[in-house]
mmCIF file of C-alpha atoms in Angstrom:
data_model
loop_
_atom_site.group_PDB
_atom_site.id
_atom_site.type_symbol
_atom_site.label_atom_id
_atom_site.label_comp_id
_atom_site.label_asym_id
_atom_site.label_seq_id
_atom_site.Cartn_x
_atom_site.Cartn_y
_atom_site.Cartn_z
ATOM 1 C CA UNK Y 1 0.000 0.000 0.000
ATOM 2 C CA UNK Y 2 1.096 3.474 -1.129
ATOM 3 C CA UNK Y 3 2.791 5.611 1.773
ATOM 4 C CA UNK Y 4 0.581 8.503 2.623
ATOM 5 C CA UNK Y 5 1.997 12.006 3.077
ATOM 6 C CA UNK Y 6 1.061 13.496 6.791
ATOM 7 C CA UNK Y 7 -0.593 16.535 5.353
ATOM 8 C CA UNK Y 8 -3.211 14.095 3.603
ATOM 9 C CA UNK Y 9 -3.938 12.677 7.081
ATOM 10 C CA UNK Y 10 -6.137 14.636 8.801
ATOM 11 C CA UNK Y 11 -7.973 15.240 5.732
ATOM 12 C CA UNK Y 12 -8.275 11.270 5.324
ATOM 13 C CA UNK Y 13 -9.386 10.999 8.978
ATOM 14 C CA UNK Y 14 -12.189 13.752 8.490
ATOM 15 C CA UNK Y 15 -13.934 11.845 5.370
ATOM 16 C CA UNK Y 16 -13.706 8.371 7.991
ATOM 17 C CA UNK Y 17 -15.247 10.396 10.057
ATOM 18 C CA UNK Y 18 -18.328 11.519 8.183
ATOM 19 C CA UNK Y 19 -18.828 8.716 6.871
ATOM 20 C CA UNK Y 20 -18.128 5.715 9.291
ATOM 21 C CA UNK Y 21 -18.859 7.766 12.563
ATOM 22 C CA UNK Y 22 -21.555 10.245 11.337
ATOM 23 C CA UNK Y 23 -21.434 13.242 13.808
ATOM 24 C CA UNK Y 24 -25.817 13.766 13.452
ATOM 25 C CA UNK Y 25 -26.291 10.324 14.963
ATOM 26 C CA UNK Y 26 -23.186 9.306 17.283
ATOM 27 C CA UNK Y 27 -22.471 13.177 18.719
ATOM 28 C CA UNK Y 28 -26.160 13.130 20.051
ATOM 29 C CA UNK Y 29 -26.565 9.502 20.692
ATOM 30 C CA UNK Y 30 -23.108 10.152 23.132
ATOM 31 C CA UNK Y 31 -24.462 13.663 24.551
ATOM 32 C CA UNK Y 32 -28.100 12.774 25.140
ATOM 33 C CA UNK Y 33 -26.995 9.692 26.918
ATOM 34 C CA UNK Y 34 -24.611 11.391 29.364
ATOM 35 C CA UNK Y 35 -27.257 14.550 30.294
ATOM 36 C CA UNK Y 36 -29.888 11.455 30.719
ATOM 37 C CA UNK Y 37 -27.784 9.662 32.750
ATOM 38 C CA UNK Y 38 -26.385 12.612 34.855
ATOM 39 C CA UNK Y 39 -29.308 14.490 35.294
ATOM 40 C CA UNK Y 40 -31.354 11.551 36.125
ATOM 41 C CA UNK Y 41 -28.675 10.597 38.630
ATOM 42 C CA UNK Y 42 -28.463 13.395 40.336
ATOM 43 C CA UNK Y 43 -32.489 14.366 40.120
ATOM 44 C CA UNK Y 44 -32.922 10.900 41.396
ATOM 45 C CA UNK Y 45 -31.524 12.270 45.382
ATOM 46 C CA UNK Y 46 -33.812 15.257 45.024
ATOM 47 C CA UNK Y 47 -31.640 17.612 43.913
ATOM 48 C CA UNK Y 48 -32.079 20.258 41.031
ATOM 49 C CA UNK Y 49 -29.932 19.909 38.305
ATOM 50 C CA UNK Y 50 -28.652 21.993 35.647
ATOM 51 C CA UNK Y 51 -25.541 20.937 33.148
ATOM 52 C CA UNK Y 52 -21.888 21.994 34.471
ATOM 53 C CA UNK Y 53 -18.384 22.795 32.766
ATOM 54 C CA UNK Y 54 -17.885 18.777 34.095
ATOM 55 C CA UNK Y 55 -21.023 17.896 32.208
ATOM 56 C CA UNK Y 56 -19.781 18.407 28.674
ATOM 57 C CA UNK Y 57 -16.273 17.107 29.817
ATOM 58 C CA UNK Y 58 -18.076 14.058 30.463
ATOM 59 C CA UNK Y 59 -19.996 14.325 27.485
ATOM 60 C CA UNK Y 60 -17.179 14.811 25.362
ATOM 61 C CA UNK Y 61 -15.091 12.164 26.940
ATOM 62 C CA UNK Y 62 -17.941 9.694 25.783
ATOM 63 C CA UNK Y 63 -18.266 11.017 22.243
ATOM 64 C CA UNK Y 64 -14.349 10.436 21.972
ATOM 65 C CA UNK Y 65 -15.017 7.213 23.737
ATOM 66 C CA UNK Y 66 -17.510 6.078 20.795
ATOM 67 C CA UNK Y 67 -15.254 7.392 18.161
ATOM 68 C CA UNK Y 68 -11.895 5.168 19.502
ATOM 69 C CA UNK Y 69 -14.584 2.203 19.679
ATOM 70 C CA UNK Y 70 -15.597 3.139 15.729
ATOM 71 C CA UNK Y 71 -12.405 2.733 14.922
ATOM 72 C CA UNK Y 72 -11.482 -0.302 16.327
ATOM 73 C CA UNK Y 73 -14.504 -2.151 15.194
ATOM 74 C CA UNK Y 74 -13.319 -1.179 11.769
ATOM 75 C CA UNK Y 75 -9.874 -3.039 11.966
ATOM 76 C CA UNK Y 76 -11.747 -5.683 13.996
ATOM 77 C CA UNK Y 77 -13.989 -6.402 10.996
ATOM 78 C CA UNK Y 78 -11.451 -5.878 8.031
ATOM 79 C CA UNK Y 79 -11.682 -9.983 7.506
ATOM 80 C CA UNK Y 80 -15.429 -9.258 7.038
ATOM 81 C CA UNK Y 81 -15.629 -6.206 4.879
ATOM 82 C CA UNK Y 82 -13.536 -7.548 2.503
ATOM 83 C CA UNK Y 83 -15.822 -10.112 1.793
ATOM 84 C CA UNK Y 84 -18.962 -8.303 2.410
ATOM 85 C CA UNK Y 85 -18.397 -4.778 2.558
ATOM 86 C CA UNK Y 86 -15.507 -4.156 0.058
ATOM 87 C CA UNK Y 87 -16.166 -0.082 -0.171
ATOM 88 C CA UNK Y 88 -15.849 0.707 3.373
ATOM 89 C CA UNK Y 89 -12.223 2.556 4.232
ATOM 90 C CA UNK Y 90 -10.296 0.331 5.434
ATOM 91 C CA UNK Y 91 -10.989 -2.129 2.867
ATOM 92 C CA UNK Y 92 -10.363 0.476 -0.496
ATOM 93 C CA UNK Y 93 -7.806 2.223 1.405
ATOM 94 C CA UNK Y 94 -9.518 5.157 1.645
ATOM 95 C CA UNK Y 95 -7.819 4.715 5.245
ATOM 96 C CA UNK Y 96 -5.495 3.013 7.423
ATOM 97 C CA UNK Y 97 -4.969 1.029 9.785
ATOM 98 C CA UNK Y 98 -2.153 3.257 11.214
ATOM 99 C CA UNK Y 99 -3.856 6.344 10.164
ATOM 100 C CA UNK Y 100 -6.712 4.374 12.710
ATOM 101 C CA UNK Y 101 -4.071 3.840 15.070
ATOM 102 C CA UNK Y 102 -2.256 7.094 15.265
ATOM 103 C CA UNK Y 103 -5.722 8.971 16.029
ATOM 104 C CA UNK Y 104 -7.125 6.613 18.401
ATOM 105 C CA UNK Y 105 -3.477 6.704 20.426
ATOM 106 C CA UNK Y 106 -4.755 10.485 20.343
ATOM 107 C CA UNK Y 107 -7.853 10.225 21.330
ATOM 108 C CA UNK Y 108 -6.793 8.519 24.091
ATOM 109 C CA UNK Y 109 -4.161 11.129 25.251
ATOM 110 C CA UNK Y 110 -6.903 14.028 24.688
ATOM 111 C CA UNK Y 111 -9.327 11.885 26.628
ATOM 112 C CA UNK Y 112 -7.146 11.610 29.314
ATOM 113 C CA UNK Y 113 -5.989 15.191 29.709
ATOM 114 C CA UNK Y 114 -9.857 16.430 29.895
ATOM 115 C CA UNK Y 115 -10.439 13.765 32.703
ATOM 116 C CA UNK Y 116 -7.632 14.489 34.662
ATOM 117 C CA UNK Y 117 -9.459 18.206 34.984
ATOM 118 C CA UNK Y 118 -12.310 15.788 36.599
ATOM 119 C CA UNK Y 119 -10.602 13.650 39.095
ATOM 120 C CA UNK Y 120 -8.584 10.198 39.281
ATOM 121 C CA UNK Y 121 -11.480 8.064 39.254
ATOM 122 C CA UNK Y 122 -12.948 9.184 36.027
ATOM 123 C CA UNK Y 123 -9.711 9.194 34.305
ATOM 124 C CA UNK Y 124 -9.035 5.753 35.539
ATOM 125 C CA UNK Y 125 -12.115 4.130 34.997
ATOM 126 C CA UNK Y 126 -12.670 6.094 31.082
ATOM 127 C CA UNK Y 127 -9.164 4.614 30.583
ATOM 128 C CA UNK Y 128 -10.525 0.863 31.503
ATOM 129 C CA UNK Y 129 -13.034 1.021 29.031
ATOM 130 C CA UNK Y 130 -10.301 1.580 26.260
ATOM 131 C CA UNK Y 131 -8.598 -1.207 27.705
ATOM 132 C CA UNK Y 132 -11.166 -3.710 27.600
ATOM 133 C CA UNK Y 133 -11.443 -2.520 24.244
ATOM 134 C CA UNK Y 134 -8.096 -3.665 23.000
ATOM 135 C CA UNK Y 135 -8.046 -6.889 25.043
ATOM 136 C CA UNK Y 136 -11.259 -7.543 22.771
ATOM 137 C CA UNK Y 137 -9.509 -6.489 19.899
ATOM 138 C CA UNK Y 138 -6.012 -8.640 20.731
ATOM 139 C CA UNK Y 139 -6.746 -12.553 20.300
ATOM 140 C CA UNK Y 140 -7.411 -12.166 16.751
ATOM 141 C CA UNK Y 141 -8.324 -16.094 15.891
ATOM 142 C CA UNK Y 142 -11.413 -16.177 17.979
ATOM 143 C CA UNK Y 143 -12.909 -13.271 16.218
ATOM 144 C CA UNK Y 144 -14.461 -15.522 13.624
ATOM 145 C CA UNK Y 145 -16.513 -17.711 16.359
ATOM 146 C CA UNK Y 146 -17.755 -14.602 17.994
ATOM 147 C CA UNK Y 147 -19.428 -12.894 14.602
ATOM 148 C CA UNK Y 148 -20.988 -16.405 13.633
ATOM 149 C CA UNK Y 149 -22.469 -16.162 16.925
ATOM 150 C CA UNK Y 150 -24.283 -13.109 17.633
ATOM 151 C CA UNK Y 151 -25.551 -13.362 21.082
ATOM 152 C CA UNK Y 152 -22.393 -14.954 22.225
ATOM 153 C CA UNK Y 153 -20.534 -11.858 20.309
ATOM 154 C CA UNK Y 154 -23.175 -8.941 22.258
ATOM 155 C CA UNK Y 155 -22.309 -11.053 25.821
ATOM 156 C CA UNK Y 156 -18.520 -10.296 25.496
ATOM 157 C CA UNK Y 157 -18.531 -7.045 23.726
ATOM 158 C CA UNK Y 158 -21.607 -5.121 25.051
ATOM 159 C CA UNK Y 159 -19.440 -4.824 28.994
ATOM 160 C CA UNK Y 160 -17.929 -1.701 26.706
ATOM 161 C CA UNK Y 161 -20.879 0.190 26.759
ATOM 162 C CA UNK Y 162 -21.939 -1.063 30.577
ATOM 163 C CA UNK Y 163 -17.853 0.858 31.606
ATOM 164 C CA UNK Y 164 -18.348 3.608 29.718
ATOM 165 C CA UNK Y 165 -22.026 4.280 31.792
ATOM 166 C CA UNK Y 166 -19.703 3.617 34.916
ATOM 167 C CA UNK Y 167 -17.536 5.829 33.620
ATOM 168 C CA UNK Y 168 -20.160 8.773 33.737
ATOM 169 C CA UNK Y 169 -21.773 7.784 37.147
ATOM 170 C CA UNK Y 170 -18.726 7.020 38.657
ATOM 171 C CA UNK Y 171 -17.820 10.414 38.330
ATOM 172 C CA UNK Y 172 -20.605 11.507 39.648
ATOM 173 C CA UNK Y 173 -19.787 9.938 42.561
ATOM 174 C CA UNK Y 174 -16.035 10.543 42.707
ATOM 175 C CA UNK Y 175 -17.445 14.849 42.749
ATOM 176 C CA UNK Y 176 -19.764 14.589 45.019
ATOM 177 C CA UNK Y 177 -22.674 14.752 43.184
ATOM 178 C CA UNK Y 178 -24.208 11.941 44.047
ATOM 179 C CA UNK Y 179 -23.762 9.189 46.798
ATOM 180 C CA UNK Y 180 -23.074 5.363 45.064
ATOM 181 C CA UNK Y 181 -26.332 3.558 46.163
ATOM 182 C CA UNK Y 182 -28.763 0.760 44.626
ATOM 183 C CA UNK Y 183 -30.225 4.304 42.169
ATOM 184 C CA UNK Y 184 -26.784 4.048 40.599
ATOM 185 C CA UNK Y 185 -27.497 0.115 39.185
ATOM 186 C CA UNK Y 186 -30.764 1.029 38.008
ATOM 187 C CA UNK Y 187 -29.782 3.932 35.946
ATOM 188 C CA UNK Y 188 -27.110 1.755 34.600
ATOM 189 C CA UNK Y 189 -29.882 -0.715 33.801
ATOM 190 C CA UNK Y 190 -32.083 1.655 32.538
ATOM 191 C CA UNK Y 191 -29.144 3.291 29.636
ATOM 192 C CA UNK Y 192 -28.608 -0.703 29.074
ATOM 193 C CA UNK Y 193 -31.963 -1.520 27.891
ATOM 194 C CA UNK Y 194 -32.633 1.200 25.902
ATOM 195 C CA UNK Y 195 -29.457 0.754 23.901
ATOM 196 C CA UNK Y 196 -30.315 -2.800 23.697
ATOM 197 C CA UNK Y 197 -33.628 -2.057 22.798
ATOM 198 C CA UNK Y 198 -32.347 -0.148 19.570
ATOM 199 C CA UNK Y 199 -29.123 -2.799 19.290
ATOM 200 C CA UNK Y 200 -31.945 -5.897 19.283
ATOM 201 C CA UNK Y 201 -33.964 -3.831 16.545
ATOM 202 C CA UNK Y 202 -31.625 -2.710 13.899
ATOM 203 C CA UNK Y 203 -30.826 -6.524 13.685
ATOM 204 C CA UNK Y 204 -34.214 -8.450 13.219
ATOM 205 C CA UNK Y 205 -35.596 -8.938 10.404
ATOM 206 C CA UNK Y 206 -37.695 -11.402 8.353
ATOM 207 C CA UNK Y 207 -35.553 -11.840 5.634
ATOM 208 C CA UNK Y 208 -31.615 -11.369 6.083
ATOM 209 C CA UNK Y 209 -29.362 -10.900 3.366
ATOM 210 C CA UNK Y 210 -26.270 -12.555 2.977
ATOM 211 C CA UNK Y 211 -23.562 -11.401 4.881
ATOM 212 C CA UNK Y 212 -25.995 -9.945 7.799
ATOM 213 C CA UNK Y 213 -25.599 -10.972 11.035
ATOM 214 C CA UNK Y 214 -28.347 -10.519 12.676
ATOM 215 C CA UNK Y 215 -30.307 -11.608 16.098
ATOM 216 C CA UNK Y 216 -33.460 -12.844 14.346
ATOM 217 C CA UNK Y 217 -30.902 -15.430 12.689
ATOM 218 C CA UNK Y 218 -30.020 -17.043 15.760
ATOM 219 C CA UNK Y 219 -33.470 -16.377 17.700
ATOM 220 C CA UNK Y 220 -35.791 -16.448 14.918
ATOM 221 C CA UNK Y 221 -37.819 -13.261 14.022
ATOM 222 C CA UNK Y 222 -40.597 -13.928 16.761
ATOM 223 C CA UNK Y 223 -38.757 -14.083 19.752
ATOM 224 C CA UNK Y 224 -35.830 -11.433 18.538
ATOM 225 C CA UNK Y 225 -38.888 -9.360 18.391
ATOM 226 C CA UNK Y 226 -39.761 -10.229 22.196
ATOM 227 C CA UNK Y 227 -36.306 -9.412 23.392
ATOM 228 C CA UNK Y 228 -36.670 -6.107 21.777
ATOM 229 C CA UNK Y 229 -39.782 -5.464 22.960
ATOM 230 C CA UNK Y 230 -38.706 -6.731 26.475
ATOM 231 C CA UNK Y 231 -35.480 -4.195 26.224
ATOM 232 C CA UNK Y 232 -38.035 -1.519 26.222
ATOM 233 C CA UNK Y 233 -40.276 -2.894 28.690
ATOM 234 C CA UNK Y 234 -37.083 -2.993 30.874
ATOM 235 C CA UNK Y 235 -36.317 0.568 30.137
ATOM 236 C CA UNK Y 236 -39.997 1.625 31.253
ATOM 237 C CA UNK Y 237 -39.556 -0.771 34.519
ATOM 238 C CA UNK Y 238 -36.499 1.248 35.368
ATOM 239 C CA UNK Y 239 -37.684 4.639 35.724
ATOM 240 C CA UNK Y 240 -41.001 3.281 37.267
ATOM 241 C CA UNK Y 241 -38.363 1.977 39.932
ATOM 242 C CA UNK Y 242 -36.891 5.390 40.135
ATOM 243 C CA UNK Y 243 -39.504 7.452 40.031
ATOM 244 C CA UNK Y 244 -43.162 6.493 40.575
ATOM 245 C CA UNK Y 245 -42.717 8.618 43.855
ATOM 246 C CA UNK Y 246 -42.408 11.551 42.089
ATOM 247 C CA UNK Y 247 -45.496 11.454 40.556
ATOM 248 C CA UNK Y 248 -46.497 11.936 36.881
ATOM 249 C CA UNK Y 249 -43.621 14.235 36.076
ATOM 250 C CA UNK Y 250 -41.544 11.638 37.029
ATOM 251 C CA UNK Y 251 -43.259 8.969 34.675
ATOM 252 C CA UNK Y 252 -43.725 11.400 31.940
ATOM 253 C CA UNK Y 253 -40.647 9.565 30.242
ATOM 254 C CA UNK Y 254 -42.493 5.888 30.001
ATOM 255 C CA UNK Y 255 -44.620 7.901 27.389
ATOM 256 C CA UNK Y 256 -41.962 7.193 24.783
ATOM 257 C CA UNK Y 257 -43.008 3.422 25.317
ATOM 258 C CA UNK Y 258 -45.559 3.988 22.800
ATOM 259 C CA UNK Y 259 -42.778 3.831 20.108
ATOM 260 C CA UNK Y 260 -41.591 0.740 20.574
ATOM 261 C CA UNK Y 261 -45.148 -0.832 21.134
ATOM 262 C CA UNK Y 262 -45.963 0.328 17.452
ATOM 263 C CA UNK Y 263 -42.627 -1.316 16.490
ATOM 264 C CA UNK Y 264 -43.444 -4.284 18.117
ATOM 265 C CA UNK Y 265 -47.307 -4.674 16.822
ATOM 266 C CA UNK Y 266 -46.237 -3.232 13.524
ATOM 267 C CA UNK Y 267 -42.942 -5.649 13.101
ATOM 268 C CA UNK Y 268 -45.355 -8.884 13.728
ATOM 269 C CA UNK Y 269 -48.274 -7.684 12.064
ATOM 270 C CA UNK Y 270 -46.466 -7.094 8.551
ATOM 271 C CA UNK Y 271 -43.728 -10.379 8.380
ATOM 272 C CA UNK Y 272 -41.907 -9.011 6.470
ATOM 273 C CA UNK Y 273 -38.708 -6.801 6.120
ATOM 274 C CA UNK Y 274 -37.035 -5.700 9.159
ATOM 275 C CA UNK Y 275 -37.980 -3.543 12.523
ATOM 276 C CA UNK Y 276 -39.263 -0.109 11.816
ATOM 277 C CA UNK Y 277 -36.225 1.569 12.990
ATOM 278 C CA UNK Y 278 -38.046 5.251 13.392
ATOM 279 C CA UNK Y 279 -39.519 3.901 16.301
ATOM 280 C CA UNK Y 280 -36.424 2.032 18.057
ATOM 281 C CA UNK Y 281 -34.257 5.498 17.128
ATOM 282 C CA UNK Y 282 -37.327 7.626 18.448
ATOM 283 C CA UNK Y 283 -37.379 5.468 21.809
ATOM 284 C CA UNK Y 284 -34.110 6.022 22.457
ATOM 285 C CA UNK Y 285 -34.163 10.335 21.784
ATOM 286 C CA UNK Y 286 -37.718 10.496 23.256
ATOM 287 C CA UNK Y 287 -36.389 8.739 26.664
ATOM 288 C CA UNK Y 288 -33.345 10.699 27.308
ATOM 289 C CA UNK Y 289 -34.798 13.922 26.214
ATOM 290 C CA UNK Y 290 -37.356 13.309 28.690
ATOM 291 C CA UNK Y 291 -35.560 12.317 31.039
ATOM 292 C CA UNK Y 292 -33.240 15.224 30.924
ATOM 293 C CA UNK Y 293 -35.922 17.779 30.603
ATOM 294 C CA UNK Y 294 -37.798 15.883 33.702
ATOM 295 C CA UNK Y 295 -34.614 16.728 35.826
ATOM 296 C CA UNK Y 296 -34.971 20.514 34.742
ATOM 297 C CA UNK Y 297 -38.374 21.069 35.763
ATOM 298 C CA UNK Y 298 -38.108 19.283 39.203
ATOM 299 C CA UNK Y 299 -35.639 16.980 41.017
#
């Protein structure tokens, strides 16, 4: 492969960017998460909350956090896309894996100097979810068993997105924000099954297409569709958990359950193509905007 100049770098970097790591869907995903997930943290002990200088650190950490996972992923599947994806970057060159490398090395120095503003504890623990990262990525030869087996694949990589919710709350605690309690593990539980809920849903479908690998493959259609529906139904069960006692403002977020109801009646009533995926994305934006703008109007 052709050497590439270091001018032509960043340049090459920003087109990955756009196009692997779109900035409209994982820059929100990765900030409405963390304001859900702080505000709802803090609301949850009765305290007002409004976003901080430490907010957006956080938010930014897990933005950078999402982009160094992006990038792995894509030398993680080169085997793949070769086969089944030949015109993604890696694959035509359009990148490289060092190119990859070099940024995410960055990433993780830049990530690191904006947590170290925070304390310790979130630098430590944002630095453990890297790690796990790479030990995922090192033993190259199982890789194969693990995509042929999609649940088994979500069991050992999903603990990524379980640290990086850690990471958030754990910094929480490690400002005094909040005090570490049984609230903590339901929050945690609550950001799990709503990302699940959307994870479960972008891969069922009726009919796959070769090279998919998808849920419904190894579950069936039928009861893929009940684990997605259940992710949501999780989700709801969480913040009734958390707050029922706050009355109806505090359940105004279980509204957004209507979304993936529709999915669910909508995905079995039809057989055919895949889950309407307006409704999983809409779950996930309608819940953590209302959850953040539930903490604004009262703890």
């Amino acid at each position: 492969m052709p050497t590439v100049a270091a001018p032509q770098v960043p340049a090459r970097l920003g087109r990955f960017v756009l196009r692997m790591f779109r900035p409209h869907i994982y820059v929100t995903y990765g900030v409405l998460w963390v304001l859900a997930l702080e505000s709802s943290a803090v609301a949850a002990t009765g305290v007002a909350w409004r976003p901080s200088g430490a907010t957006w650190l956080r938010a930014a950490s897990v933005v950078l956090a999402l982009l160094f996972l992006r990038m792995l992923d894509e030398q993680k599947d080169l085997a793949h896309d070769r086969v089944h994806h030949p015109d993604r970057p890696l694959v035509t060159g359009a990148i490289t894996k060092a190119e990859l490398r070099g940024a995410m090395a960055a990433i993780t120095v830049v990530a690191t100097a904006l947590n170290a503003t925070l304390s310790a504890t979130a630098t430590l623990l944002l630095l453990a979810t890297f790690g796990y990262a790479l030990l995922l990525a090192a033993p190259a030869r199982p890789a194969p068993a693990l995509r042929d087996r999609r649940l088994l694949e979500l069991a050992v990589t999903y603990p990524v997105q379980v640290l990086l919710g850690i990471y958030v709350y754990g910094s929480l605690v490690a400002a005094g924000n909040v005090t570490a309690d049984w609230r903590g593990a339901a929050l945690l539980a609550l950001s799990a099954c709503v990302f699940l809920h959307f994870e479960f849903a972008r891969k069922t479908t009726w009919e796959p297409q070769p090279g998919e690998r998808l849920y419904s493959a190894d579950l069936g259609p039928r009861r893929s569709a009940v684990v997605t529906a259940g992710c949501a139904a999780g989700a709801v069960g969480c913040q009734v958990l958390l707050f029922a006692p706050a009355g109806l403002l505090g359940l105004s977020p279980c509204l957004a359950a209507v979304l993936p109801a529709w999915g669910t009646w909508r995905f079995l009533a039809v057989r055919r193509g895949g889950w309407p995926m307006p409704a999983a994305t809409g779950f996930v934006v309608a819940t953590y905007l209302a959850l953040v703008v539930r903490a604004v109007l009262g703890p």
